[in-house]
PDB file with one MODEL, atoms N, CA, C and O in Angstrom:
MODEL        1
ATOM      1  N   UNK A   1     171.380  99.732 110.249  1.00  0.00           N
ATOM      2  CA  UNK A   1     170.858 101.011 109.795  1.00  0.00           C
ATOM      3  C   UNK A   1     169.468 100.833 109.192  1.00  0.00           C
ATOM      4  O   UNK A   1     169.316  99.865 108.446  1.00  0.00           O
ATOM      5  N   UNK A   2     168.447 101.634 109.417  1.00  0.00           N
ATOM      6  CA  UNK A   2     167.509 101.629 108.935  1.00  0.00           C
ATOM      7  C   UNK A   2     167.319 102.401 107.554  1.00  0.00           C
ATOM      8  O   UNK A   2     167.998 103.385 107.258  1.00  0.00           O
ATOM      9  N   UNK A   3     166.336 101.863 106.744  1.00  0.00           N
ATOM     10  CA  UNK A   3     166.357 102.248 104.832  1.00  0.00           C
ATOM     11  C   UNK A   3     166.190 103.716 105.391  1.00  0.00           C
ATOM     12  O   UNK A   3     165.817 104.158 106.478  1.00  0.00           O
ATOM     13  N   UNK A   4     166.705 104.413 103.968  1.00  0.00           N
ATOM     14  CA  UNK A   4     166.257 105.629 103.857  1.00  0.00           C
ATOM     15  C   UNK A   4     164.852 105.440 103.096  1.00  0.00           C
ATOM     16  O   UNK A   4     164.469 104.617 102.265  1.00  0.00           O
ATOM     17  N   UNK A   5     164.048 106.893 103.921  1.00  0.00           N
ATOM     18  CA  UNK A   5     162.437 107.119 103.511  1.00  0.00           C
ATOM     19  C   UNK A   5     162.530 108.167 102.548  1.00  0.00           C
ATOM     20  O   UNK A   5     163.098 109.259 102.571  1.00  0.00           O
ATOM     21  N   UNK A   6     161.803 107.548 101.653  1.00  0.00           N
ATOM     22  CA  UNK A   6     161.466 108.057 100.342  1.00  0.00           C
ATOM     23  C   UNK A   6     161.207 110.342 100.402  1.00  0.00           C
ATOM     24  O   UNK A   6     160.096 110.685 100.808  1.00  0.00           O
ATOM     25  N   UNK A   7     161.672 110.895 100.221  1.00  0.00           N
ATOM     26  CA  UNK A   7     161.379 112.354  99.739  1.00  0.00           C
ATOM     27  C   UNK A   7     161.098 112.738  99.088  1.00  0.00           C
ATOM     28  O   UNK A   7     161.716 112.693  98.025  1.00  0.00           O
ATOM     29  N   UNK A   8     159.821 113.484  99.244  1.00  0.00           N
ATOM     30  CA  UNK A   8     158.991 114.070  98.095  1.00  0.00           C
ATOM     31  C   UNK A   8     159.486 116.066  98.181  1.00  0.00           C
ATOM     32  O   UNK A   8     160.157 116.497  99.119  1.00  0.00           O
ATOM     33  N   UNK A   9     159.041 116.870  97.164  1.00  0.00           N
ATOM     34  CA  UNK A   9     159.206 118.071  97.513  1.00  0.00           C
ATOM     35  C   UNK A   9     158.137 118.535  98.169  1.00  0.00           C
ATOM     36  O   UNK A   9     157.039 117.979  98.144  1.00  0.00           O
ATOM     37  N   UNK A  10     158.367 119.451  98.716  1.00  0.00           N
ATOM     38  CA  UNK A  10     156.696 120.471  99.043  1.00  0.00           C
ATOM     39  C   UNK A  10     156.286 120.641  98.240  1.00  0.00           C
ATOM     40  O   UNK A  10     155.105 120.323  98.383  1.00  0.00           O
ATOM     41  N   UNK A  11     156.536 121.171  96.809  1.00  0.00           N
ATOM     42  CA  UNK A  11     155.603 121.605  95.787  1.00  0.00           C
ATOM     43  C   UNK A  11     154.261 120.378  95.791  1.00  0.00           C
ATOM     44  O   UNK A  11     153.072 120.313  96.103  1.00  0.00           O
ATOM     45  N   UNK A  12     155.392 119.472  95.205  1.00  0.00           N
ATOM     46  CA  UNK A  12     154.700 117.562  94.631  1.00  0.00           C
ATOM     47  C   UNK A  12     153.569 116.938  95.930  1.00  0.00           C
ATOM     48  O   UNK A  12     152.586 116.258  95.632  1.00  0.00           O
ATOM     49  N   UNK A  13     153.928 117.318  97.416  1.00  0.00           N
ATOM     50  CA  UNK A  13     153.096 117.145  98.187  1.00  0.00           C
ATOM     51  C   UNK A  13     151.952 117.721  98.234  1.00  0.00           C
ATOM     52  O   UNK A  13     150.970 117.002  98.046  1.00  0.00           O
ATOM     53  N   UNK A  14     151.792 118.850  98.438  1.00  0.00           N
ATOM     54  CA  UNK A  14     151.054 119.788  98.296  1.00  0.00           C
ATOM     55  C   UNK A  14     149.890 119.772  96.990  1.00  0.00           C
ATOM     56  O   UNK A  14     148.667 119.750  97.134  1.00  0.00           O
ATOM     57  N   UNK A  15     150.589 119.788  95.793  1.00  0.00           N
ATOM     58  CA  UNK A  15     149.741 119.336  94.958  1.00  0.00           C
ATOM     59  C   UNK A  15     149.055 117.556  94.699  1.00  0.00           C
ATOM     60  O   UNK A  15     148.059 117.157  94.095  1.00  0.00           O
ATOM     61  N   UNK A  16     149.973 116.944  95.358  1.00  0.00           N
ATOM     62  CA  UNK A  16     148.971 115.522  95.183  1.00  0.00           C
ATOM     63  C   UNK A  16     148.529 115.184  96.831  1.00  0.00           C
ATOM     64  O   UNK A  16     148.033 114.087  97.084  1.00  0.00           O
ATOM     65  N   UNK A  17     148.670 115.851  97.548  1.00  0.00           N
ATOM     66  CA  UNK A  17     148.044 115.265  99.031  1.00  0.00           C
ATOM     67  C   UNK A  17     147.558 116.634  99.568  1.00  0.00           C
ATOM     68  O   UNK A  17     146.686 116.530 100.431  1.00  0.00           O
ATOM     69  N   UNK A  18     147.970 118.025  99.212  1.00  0.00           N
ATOM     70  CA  UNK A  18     147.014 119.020  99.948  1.00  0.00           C
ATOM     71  C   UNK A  18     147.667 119.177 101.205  1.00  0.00           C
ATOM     72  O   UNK A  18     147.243 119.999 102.018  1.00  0.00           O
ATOM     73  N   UNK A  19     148.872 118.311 101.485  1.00  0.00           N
ATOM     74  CA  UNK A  19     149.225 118.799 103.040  1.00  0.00           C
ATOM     75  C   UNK A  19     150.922 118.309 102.354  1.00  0.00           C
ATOM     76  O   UNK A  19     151.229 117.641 101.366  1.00  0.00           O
ATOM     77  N   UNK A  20     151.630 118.908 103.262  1.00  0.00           N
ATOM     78  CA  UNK A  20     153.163 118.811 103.333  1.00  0.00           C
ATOM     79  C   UNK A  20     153.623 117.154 104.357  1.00  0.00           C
ATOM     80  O   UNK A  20     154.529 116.392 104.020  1.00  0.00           O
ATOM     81  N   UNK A  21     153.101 117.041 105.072  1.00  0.00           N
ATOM     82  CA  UNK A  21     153.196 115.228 105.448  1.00  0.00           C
ATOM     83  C   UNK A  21     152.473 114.314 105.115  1.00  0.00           C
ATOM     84  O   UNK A  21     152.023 113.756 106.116  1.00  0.00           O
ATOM     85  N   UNK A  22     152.170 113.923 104.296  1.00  0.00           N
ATOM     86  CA  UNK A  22     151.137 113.023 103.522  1.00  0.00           C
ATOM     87  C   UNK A  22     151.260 111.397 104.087  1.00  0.00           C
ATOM     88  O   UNK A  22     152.335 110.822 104.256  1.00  0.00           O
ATOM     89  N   UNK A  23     150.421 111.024 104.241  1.00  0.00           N
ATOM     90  CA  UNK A  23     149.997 109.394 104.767  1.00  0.00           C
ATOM     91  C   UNK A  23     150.233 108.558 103.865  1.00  0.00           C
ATOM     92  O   UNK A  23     149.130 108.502 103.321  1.00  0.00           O
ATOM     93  N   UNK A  24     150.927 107.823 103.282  1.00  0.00           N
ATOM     94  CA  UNK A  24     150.748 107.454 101.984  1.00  0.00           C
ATOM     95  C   UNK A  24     150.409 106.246 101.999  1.00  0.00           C
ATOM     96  O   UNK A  24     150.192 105.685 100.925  1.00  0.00           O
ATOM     97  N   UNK A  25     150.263 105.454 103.386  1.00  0.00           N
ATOM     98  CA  UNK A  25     149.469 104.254 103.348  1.00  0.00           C
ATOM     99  C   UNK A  25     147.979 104.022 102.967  1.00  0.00           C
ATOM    100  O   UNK A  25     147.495 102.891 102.923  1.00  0.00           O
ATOM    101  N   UNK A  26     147.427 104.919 102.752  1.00  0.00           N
ATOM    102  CA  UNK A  26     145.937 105.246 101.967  1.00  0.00           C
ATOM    103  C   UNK A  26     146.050 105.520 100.125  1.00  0.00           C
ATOM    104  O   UNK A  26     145.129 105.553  99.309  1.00  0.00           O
ATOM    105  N   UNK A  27     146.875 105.611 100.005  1.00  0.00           N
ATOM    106  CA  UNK A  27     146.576 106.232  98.100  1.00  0.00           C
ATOM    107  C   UNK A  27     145.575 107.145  98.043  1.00  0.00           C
ATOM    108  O   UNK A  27     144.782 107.181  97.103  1.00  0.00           O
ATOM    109  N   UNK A  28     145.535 108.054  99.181  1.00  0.00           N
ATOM    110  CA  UNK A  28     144.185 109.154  99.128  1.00  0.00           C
ATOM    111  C   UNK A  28     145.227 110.378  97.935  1.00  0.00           C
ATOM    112  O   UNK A  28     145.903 111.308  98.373  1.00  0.00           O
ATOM    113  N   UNK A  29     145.120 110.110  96.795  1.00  0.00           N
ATOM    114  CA  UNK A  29     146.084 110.952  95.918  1.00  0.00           C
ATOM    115  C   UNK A  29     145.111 111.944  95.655  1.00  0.00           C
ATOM    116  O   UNK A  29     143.976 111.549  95.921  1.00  0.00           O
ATOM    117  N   UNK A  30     145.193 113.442  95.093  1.00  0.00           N
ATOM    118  CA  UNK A  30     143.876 114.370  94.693  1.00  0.00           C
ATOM    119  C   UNK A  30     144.271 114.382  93.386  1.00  0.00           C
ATOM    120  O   UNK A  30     145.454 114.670  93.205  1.00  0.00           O
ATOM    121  N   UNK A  31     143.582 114.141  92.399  1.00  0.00           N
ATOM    122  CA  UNK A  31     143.253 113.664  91.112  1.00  0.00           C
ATOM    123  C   UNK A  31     142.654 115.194  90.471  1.00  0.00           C
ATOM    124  O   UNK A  31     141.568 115.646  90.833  1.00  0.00           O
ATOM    125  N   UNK A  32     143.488 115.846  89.538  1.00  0.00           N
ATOM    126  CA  UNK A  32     143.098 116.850  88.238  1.00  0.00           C
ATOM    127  C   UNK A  32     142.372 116.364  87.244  1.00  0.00           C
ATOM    128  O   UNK A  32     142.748 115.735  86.254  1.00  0.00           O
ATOM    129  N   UNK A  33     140.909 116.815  87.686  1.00  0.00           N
ATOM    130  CA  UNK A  33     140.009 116.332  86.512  1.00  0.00           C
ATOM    131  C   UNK A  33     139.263 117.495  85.523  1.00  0.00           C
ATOM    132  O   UNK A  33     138.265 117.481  84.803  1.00  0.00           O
ATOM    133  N   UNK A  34     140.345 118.566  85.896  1.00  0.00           N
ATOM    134  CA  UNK A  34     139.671 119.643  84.571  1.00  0.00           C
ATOM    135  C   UNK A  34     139.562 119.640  83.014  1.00  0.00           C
ATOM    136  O   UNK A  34     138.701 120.192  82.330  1.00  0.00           O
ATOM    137  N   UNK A  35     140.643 118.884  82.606  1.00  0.00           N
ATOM    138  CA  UNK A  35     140.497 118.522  81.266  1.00  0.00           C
ATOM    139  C   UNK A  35     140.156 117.357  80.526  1.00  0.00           C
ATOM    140  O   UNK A  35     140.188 117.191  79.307  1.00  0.00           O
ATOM    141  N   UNK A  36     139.630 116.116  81.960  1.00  0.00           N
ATOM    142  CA  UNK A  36     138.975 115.346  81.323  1.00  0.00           C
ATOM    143  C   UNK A  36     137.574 116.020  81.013  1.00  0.00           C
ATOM    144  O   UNK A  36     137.003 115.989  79.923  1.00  0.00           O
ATOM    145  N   UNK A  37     137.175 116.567  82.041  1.00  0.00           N
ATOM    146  CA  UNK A  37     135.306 117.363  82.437  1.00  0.00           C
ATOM    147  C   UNK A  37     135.324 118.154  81.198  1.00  0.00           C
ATOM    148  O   UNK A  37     134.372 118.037  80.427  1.00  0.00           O
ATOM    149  N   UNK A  38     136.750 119.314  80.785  1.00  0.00           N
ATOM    150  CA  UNK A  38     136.617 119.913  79.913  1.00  0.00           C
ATOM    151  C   UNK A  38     136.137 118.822  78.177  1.00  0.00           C
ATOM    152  O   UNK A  38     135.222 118.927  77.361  1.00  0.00           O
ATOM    153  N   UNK A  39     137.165 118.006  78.295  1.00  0.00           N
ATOM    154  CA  UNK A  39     137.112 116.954  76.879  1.00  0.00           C
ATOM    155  C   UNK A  39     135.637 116.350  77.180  1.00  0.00           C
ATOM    156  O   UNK A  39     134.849 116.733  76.316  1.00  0.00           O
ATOM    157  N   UNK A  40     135.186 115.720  77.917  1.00  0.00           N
ATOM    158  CA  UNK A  40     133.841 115.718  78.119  1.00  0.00           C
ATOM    159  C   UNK A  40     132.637 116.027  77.960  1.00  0.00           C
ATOM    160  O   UNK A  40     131.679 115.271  78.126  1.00  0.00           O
ATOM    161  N   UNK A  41     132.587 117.834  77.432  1.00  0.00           N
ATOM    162  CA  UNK A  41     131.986 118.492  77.528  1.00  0.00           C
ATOM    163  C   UNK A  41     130.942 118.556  78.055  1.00  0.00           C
ATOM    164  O   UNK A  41     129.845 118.529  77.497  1.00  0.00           O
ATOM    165  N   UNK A  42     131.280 118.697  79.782  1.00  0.00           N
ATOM    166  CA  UNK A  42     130.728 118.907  80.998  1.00  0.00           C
ATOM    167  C   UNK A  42     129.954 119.792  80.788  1.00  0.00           C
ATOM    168  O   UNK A  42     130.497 120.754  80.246  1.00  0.00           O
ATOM    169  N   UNK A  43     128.359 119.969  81.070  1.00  0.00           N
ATOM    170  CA  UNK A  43     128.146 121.726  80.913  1.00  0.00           C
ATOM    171  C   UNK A  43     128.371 122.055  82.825  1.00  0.00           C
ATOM    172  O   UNK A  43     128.738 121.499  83.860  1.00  0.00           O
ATOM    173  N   UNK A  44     127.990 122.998  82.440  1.00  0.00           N
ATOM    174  CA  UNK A  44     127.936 124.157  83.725  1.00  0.00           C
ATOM    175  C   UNK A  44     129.410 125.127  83.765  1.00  0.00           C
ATOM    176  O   UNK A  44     129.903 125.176  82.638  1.00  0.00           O
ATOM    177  N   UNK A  45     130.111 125.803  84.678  1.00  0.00           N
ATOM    178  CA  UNK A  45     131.233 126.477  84.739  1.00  0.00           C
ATOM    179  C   UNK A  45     131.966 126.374  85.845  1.00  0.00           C
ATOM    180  O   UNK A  45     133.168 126.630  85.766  1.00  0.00           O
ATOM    181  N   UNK A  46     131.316 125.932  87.244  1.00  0.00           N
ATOM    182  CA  UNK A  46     132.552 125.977  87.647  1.00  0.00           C
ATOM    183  C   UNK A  46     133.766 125.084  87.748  1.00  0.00           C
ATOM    184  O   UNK A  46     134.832 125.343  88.306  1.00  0.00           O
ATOM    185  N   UNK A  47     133.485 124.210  87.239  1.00  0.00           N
ATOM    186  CA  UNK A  47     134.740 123.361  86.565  1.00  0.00           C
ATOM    187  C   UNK A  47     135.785 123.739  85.807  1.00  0.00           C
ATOM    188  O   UNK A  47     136.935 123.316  85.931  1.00  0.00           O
ATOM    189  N   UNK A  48     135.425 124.487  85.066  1.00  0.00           N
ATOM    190  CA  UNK A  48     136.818 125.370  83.850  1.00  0.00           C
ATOM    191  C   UNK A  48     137.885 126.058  84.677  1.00  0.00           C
ATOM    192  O   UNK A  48     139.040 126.227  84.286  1.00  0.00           O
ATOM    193  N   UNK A  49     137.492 126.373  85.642  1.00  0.00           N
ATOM    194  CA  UNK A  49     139.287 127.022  86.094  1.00  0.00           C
ATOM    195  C   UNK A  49     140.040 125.630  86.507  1.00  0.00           C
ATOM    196  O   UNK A  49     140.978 125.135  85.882  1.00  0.00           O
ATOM    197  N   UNK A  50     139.408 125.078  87.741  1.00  0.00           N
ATOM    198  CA  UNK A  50     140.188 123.935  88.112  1.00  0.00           C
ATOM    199  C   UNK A  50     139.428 123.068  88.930  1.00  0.00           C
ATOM    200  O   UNK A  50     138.705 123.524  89.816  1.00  0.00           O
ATOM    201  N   UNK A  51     139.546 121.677  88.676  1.00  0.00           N
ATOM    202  CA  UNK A  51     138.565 120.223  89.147  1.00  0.00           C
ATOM    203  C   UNK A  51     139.482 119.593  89.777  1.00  0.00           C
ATOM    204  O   UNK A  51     140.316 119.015  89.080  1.00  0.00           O
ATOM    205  N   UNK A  52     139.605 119.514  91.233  1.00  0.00           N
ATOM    206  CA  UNK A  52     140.316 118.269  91.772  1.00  0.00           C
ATOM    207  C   UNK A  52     139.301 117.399  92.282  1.00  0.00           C
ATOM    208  O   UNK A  52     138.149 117.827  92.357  1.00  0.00           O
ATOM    209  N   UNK A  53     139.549 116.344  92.610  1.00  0.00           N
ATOM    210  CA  UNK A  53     139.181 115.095  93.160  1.00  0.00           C
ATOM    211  C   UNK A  53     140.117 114.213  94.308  1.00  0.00           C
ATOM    212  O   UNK A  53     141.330 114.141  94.507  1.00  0.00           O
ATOM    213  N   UNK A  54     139.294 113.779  94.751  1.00  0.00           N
ATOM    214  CA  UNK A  54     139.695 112.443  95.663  1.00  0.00           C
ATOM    215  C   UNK A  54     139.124 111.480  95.726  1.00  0.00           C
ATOM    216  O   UNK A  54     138.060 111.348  96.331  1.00  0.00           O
ATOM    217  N   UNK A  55     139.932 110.290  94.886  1.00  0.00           N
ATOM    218  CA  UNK A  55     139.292 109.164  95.340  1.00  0.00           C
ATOM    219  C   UNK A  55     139.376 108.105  96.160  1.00  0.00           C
ATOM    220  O   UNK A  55     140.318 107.323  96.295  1.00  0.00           O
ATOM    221  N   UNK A  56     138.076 108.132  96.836  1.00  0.00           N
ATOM    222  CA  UNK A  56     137.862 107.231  98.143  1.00  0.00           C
ATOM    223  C   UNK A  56     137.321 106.125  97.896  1.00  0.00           C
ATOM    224  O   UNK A  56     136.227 105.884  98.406  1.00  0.00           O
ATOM    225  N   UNK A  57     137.977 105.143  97.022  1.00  0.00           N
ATOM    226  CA  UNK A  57     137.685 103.684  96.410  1.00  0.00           C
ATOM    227  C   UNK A  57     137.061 103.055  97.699  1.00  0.00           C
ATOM    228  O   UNK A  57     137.595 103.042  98.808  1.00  0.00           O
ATOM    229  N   UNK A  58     135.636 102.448  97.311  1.00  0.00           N
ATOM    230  CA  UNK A  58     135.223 101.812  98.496  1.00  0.00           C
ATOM    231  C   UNK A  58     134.495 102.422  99.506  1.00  0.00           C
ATOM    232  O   UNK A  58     133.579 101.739  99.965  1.00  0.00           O
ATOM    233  N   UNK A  59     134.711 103.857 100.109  1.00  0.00           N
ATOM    234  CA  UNK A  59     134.408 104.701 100.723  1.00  0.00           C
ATOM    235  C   UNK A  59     132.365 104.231 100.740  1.00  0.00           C
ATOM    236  O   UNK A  59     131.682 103.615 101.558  1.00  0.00           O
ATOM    237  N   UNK A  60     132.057 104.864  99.497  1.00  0.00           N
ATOM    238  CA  UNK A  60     131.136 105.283  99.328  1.00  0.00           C
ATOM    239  C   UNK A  60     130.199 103.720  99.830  1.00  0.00           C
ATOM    240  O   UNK A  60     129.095 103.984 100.308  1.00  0.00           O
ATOM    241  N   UNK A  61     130.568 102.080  99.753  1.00  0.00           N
ATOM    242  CA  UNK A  61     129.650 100.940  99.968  1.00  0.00           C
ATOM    243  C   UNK A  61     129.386 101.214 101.622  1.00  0.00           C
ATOM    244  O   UNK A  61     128.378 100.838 102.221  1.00  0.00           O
ATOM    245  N   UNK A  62     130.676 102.055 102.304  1.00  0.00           N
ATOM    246  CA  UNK A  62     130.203 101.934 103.886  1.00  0.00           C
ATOM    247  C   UNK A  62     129.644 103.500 104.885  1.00  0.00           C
ATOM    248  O   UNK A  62     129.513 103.920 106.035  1.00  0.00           O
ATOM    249  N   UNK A  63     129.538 103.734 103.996  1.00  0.00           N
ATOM    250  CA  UNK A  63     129.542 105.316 104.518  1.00  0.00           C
ATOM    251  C   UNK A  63     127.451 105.635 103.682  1.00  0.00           C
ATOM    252  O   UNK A  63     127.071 105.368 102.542  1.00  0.00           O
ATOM    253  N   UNK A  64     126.650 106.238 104.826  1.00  0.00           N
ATOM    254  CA  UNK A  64     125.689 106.531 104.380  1.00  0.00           C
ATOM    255  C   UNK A  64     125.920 108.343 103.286  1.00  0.00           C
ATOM    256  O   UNK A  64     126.921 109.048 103.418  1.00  0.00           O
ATOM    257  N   UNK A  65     124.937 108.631 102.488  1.00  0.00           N
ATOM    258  CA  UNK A  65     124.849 109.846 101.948  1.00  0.00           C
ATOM    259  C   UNK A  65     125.232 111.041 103.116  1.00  0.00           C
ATOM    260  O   UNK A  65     126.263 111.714 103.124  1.00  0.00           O
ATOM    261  N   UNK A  66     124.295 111.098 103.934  1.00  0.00           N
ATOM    262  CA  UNK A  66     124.343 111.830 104.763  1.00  0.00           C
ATOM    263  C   UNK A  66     125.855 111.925 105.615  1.00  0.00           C
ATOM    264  O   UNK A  66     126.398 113.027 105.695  1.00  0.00           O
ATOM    265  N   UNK A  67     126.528 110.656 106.271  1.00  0.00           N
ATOM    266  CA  UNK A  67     127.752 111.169 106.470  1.00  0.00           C
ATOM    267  C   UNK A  67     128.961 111.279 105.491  1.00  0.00           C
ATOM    268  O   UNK A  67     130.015 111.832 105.806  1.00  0.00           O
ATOM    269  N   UNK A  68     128.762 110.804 104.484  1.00  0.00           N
ATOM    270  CA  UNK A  68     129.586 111.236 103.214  1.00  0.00           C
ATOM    271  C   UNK A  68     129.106 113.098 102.897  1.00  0.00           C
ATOM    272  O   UNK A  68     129.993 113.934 103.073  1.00  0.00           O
ATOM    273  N   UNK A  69     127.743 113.552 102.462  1.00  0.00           N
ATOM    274  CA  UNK A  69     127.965 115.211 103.297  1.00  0.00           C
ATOM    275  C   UNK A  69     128.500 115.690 104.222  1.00  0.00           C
ATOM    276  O   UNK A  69     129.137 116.734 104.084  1.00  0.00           O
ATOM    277  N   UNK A  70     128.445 115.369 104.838  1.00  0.00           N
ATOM    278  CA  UNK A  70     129.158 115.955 106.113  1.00  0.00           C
ATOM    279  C   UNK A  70     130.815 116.225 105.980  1.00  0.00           C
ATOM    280  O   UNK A  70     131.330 117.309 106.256  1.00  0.00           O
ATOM    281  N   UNK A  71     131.624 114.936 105.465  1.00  0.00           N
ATOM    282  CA  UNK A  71     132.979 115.360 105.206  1.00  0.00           C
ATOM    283  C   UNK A  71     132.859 116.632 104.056  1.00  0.00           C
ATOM    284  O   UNK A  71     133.923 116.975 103.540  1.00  0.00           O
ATOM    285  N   UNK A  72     131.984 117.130 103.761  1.00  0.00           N
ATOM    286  CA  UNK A  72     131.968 117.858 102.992  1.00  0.00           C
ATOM    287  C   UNK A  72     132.709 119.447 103.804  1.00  0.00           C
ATOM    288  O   UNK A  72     133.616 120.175 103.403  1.00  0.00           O
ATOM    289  N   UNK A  73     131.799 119.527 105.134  1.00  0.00           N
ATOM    290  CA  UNK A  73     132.151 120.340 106.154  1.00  0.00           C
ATOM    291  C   UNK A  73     133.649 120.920 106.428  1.00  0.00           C
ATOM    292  O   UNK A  73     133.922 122.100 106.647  1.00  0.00           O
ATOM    293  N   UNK A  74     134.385 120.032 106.377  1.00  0.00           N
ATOM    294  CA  UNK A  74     135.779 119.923 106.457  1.00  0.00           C
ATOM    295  C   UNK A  74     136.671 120.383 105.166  1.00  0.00           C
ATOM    296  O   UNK A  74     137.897 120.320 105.068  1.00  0.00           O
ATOM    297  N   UNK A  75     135.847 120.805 104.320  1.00  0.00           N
ATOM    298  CA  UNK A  75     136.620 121.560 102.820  1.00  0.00           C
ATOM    299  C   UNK A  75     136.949 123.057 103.560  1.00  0.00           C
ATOM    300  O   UNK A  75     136.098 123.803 104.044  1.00  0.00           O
ATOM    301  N   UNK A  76     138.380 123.286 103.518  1.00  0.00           N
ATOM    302  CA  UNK A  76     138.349 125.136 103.194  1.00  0.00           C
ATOM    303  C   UNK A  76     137.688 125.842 102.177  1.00  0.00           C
ATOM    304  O   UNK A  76     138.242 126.016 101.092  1.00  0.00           O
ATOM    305  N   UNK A  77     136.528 126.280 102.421  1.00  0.00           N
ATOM    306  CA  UNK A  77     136.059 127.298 101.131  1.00  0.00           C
ATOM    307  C   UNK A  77     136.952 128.635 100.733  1.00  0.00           C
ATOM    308  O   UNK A  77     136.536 129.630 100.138  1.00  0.00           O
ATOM    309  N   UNK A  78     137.997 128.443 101.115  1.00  0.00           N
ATOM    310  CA  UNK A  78     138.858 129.555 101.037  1.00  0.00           C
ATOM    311  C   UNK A  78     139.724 129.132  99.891  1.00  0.00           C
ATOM    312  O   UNK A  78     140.492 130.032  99.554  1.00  0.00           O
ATOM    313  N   UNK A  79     139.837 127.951  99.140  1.00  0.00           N
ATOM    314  CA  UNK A  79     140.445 127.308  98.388  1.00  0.00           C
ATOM    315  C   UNK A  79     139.595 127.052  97.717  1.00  0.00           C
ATOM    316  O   UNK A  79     140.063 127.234  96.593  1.00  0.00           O
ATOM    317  N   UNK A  80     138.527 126.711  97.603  1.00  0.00           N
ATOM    318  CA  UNK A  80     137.188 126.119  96.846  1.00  0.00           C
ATOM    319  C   UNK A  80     136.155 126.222  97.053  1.00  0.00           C
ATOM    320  O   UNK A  80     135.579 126.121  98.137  1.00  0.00           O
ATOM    321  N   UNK A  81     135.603 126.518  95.689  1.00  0.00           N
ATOM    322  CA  UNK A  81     134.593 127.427  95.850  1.00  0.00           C
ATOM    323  C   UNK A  81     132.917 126.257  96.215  1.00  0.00           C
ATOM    324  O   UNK A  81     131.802 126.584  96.621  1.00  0.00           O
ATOM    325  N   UNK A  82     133.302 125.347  95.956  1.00  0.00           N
ATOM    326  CA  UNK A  82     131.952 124.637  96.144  1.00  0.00           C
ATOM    327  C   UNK A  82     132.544 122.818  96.377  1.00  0.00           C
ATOM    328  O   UNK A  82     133.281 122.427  95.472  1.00  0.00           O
ATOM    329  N   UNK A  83     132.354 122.187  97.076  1.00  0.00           N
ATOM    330  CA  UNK A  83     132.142 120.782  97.008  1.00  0.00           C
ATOM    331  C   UNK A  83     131.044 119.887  96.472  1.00  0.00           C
ATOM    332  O   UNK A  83     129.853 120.063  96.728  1.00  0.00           O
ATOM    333  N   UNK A  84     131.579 118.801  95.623  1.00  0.00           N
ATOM    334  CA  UNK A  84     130.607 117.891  95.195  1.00  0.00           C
ATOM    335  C   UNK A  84     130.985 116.552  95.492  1.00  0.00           C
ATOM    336  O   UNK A  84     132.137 116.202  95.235  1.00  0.00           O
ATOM    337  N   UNK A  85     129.951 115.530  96.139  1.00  0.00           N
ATOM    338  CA  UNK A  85     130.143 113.994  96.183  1.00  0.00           C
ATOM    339  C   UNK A  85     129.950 113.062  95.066  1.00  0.00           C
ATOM    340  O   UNK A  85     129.536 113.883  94.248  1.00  0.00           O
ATOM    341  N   UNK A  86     129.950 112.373  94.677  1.00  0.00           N
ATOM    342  CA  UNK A  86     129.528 111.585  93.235  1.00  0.00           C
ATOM    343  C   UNK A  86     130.330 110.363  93.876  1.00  0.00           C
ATOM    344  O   UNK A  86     131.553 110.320  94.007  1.00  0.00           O
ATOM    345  N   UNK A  87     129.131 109.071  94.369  1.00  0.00           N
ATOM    346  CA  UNK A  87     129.281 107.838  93.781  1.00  0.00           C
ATOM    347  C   UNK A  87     129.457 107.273  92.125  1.00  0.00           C
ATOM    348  O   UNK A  87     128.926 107.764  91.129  1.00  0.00           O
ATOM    349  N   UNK A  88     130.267 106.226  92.188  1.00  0.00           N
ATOM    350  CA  UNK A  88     130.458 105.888  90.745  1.00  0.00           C
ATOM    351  C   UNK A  88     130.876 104.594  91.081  1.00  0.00           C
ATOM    352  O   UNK A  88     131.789 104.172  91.791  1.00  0.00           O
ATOM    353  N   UNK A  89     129.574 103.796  90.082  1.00  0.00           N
ATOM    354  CA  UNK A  89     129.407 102.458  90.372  1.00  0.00           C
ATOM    355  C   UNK A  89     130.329 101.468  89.242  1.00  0.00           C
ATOM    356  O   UNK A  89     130.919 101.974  88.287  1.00  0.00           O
ATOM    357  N   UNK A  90     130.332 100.431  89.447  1.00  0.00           N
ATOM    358  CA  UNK A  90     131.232  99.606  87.757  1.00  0.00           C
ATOM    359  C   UNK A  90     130.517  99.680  86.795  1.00  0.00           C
ATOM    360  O   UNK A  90     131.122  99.872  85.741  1.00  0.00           O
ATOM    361  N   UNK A  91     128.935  99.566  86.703  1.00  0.00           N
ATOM    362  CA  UNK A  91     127.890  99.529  85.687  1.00  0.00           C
ATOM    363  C   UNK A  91     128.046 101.172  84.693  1.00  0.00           C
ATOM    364  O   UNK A  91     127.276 101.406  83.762  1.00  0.00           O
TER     365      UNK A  91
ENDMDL
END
């Protein structure tokens, strides 16, 4: 018999992968960063309703600016209202 595979709910998917079958051989998890930005005291606004993230550890050493915009393309603006990229180095 083969193991049983792990079950997540739809809710729990949905909120940490954005899709109902999630890959989970990537750790592409989407990360709630509204109340760090808030504790932060981020200025600007559109952060205060709600900040998700994804982090793409590594991503950013092989990927130029320009095609790191581009996945930008692929956001529903129907869900969000604006996309932002941000490298973040160890220094």
């Amino acid at each position: 018999l083969s193991p049983r595979k792990a079950r997540m709910k739809y809710e729990e998917a949905m909120e940490k992968y954005g899709t109902d079958k999630p890959d989970l051989r990537y750790g592409l998890e989407i990360c709630d960063l509204t109340s760090t930005l808030a504790s932060a005291n981020v200025t600007g606004g559109a952060w205060k309703q709600c900040t998700k993230a994804l982090n793409a550890k590594g991503l950013g050493q092989h990927m130029s600016r320009k095609a790191i915009d581009a996945l930008k393309t692929g956001i529903p603006y129907d869900r969000a209202k604006e996309a932002y990229v941000m490298k973040v180095g160890s220094n």
